[in-house]
Coordinates of C-alpha atoms in Angstrom, one line a residue:
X100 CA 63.5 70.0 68.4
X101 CA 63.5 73.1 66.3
X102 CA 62.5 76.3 67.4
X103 CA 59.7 78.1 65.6
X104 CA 59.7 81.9 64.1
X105 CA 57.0 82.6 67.0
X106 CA 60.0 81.8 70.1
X107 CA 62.4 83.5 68.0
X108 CA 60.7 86.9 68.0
X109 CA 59.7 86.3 71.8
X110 CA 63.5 85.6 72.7
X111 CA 64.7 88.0 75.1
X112 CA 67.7 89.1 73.3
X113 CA 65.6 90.2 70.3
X114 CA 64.8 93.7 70.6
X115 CA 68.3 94.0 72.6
X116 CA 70.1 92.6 69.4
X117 CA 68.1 94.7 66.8
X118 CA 69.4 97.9 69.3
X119 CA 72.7 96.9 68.8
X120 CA 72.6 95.6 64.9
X121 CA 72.0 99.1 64.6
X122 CA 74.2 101.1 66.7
X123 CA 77.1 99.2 65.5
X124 CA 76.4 98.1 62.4
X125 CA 76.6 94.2 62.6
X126 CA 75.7 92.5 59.3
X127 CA 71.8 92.0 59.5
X128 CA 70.2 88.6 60.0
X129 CA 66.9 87.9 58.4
X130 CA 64.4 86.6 61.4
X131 CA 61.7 85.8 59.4
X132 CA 61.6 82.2 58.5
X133 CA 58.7 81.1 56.1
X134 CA 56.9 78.4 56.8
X135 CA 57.5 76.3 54.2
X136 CA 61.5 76.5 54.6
X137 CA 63.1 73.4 54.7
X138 CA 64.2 72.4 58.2
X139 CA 67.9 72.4 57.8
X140 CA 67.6 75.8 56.5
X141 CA 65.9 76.9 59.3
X142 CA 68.2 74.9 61.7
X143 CA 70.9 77.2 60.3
X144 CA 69.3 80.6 60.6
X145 CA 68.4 79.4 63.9
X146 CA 71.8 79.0 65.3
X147 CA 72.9 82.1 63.3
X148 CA 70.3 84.2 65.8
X149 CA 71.3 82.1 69.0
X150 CA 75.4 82.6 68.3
X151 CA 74.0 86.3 67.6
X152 CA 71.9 86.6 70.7
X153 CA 75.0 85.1 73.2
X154 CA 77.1 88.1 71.4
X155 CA 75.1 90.3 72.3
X156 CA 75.3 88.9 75.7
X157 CA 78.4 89.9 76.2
X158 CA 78.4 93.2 75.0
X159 CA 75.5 93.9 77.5
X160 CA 76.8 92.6 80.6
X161 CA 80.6 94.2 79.7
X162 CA 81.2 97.1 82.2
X163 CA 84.5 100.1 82.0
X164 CA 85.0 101.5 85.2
X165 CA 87.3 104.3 85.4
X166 CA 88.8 105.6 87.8
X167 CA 90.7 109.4 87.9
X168 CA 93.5 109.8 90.5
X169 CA 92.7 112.5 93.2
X170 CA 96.8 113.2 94.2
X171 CA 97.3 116.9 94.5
X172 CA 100.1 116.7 92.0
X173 CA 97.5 115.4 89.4
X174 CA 94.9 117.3 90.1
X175 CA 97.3 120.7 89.9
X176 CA 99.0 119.3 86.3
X177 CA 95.9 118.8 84.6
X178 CA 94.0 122.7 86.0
X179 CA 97.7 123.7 84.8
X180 CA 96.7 122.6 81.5
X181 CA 93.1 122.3 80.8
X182 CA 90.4 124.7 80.5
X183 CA 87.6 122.0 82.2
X184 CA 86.6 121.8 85.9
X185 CA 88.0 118.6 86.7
X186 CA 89.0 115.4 85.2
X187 CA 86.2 113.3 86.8
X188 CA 83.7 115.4 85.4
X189 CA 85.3 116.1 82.1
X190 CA 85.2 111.8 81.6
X191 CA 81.5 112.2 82.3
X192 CA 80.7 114.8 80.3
X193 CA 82.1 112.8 77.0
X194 CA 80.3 109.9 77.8
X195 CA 77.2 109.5 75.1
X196 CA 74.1 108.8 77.0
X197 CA 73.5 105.1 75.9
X198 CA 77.1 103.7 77.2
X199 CA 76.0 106.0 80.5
X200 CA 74.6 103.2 82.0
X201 CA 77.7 100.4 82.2
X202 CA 80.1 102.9 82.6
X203 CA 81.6 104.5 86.0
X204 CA 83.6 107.3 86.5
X205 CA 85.0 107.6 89.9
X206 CA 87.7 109.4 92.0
X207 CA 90.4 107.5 93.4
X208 CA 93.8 107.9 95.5
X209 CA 97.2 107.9 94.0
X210 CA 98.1 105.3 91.5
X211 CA 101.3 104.9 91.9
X212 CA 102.8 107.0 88.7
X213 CA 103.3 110.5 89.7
X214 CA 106.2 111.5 87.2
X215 CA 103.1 110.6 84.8
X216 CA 100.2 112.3 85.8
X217 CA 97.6 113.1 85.5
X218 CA 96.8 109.3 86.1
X219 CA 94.0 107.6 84.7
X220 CA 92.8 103.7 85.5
X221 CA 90.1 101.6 83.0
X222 CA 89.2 98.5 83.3
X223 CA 86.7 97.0 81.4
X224 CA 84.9 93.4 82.0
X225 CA 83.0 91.2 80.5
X226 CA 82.2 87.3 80.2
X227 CA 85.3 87.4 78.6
X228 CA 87.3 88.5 81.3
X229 CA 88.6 91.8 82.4
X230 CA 91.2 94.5 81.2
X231 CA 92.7 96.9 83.2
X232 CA 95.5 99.8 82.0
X233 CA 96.7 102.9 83.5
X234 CA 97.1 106.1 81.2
X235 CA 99.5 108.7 82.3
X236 CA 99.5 112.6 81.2
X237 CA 95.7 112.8 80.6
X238 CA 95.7 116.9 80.5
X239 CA 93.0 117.7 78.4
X240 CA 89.4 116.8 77.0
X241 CA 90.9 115.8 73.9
X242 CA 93.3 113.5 75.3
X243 CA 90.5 112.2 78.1
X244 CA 88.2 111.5 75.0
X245 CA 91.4 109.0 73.2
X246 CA 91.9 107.2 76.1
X247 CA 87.7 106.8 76.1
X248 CA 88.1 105.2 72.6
X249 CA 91.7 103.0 73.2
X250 CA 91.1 101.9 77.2
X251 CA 86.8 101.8 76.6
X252 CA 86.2 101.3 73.3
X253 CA 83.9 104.3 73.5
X254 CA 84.0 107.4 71.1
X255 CA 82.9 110.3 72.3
X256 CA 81.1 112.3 69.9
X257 CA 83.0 115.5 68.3
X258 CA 79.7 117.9 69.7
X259 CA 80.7 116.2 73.2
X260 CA 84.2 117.3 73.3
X261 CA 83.7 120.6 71.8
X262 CA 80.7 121.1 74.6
X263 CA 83.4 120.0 77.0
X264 CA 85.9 123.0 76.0
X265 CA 83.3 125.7 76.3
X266 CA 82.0 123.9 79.5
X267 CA 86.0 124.6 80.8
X268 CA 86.2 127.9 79.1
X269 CA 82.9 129.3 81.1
X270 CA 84.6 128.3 84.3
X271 CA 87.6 130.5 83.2
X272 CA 85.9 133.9 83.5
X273 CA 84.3 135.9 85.5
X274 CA 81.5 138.1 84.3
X275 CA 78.1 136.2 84.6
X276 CA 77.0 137.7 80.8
X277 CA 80.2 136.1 79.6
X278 CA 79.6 132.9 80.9
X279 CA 76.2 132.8 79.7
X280 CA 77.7 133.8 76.2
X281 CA 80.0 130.9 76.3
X282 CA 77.4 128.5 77.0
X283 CA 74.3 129.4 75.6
X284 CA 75.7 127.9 71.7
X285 CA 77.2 124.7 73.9
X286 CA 73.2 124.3 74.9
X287 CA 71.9 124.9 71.9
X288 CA 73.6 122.5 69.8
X289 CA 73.7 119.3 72.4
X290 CA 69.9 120.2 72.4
X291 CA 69.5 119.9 68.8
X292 CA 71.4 116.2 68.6
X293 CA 68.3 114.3 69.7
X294 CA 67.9 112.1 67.2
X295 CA 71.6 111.4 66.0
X296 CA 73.6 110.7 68.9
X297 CA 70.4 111.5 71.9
X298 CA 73.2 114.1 73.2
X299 CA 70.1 116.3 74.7
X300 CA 70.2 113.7 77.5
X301 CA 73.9 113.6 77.7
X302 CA 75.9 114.3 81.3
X303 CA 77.7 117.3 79.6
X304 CA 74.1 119.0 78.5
X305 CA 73.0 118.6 82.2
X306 CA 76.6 120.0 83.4
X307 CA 75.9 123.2 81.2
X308 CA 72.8 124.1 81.7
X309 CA 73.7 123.9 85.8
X310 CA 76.7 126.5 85.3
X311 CA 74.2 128.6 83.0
X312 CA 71.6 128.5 85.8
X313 CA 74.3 129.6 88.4
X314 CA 75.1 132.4 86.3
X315 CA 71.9 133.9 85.6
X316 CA 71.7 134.1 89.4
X317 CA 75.1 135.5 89.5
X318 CA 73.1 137.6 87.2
X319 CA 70.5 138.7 89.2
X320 CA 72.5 139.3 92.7
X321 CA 74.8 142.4 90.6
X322 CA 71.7 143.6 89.4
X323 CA 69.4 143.3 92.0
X324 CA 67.0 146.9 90.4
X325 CA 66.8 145.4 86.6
X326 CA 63.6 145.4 85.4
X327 CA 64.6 142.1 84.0
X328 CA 65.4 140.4 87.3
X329 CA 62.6 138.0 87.2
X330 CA 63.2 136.7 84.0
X331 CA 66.6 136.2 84.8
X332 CA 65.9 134.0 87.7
X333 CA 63.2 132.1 85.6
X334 CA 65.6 131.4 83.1
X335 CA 67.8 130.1 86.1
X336 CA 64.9 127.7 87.5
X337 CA 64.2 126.6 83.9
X338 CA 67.7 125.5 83.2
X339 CA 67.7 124.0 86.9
X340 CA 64.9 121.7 86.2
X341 CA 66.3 120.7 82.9
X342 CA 69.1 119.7 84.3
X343 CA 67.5 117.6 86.5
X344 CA 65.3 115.6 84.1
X345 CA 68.6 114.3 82.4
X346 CA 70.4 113.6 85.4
X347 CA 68.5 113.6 88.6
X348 CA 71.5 112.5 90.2
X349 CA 73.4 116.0 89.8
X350 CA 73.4 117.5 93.8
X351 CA 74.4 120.7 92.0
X352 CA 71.3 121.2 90.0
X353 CA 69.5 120.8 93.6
X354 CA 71.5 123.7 94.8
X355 CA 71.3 125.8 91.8
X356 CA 67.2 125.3 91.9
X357 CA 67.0 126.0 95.9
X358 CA 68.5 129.1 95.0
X359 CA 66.5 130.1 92.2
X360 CA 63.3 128.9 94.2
X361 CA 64.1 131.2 97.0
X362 CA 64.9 134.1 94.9
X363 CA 61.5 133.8 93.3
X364 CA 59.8 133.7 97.0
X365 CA 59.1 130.0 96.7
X366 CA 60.5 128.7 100.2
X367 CA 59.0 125.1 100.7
X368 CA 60.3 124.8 96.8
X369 CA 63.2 126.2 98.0
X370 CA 63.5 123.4 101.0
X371 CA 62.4 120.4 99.1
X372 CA 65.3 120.8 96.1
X373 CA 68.0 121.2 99.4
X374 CA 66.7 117.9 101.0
X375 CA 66.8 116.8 98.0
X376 CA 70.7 117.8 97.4
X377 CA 71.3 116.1 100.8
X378 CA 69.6 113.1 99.1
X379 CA 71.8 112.9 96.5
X380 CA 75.0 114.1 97.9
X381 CA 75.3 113.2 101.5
X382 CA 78.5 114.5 102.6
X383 CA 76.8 117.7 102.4
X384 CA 74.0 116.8 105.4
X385 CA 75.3 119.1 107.8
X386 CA 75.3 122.2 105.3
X387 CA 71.8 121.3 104.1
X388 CA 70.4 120.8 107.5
X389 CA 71.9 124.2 108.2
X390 CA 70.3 125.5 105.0
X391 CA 67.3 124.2 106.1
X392 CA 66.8 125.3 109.4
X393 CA 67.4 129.4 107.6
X394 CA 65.2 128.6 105.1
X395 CA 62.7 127.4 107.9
X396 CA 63.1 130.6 109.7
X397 CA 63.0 132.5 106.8
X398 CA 59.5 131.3 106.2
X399 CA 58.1 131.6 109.4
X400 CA 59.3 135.5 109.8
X401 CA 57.7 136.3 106.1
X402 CA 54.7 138.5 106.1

């Protein structure tokens, strides 16, 4: 029995298929079959779109998991030579936003190769089966985004990396201003990219405007006369919430906003973003319930 143009177009791999036609550039397959076609023709196209569609299978249910050993020698060679925060979240920051979703980046215990380190697991699987490698001496964002490509098969966008060195650079100095200065241009240009690679919903984005945030608060408490103290602090909320409509996931961005709701008087905001940090990150219940119970008190002995 052949299948008609109509149950082509309904198949559930269609719109997925056209999504990845695109993204990667697979040779494009004409769908429309006109009426009058002769059957073996169609028969043909048919089973072109079905060996597509089962493809496309398997590139949707594939998944990389990565994992980034947590061994004190590791963690001390790669701060010994990177400017980022921490390998864990430099792998998430060069992640583009649509291979976010079948990817995990975790923390892990030693992996056996110390002489090597910092240590680095993928795995990747799929219908096909699954992959595993460990990379050794993985010091750097530029070396974390290789592995990316040769272990995941994903490329991390050159605006991603280069957002991932001023991310590390900020956490360098000291001076609020000079943080700010150092990541205001990272912000700005991961905002513009919505269109080519969607980098304004992008991990690293979310991860920059959080440390921005933190620093206009940083800000505000060595300034605490400036006339421009409340803008300051609405900057901080600003970048807070924007953080959190990209990744509502990120405990920090709670924190960050709890702060900045306080300092603008706001104390029941200020208590619903840290239940919402204890949400999100639980090993931190006991300090949020502590947080709470000031903030509570706090409220009750305002005017």
């Amino acid at each position: 029995t052949l299948i008609e143009t109509d149950t082509i177009l309904q198949h559930p791999y269609y719109n997925f298929c056209k999504t990845i036609q695109s993204r990667l550039h697979f040779p494009i397959i004409s769908y429309y079959l006109p009426y009058k076609m002769r059957a073996a023709t169609r028969l043909v196209i048919i089973l072109q779109f079905l060996t597509y569609a089962s493809l496309c299978l398997s590139l949707q249910t594939s998944t990389t998991r990565i994992q980034v050993c947590q061994n004190k020698d590791c963690q001390k060679r790669f701060q010994k030579f990177s400017s980022s925060e921490n390998l864990v979240q430099t792998f998430s920051d060069l992640l583009p936003p649509f291979s976010s979703s079948s990817v995990t980046v975790e923390s892990t215990g030693c992996l056996g190769q110390c002489g090597q380190g910092p240590n680095v697991s993928i795995s990747r699987s799929s219908s096909e089966g699954r992959m595993e490698k460990i990379f050794g001496s993985v010091d750097d964002g530029m070396m974390a985004s290789a592995i990316l490509e040769v272990g995941g098969g994903i490329e991390a966008p050159d605006l991603l990396l280069i957002a991932v060195e001023g991310i590390g650079r900020s956490t360098r100095v000291t001076s609020p201003e000079k943080k700010i200065k150092i990541l205001t241009p990272v912000i700005t240009s991961l905002l513009s990219d919505e269109k080519s690679n969607s980098l304004d919903k992008s991990t690293a984005l979310a991860h920059a405007l959080v440390l921005r945030a933190d620093a206009y608060l940083e800000q505000a408490l060595l300034s605490p006369g400036s006339s421009s103290n409340s803008n300051t602090i609405h900057e901080a909320h600003t970048d807070a919430q924007m953080a959190i409509s990209i990744n509502h996931l990120d405990g920090r961005a709670y924190r960050v906003l709890a702060d900045a709701e306080e300092a603008l008087g706001n104390v029941i905001g200020a208590m619903d973003a840290v239940s919402k940090w204890a949400e999100v990150n639980p090993s931190f219940g006991t300090k949020a319930r502590k947080e709470l119970a000031r903030l509570a008190s706090a409220g009750s002995s305002a005017p």
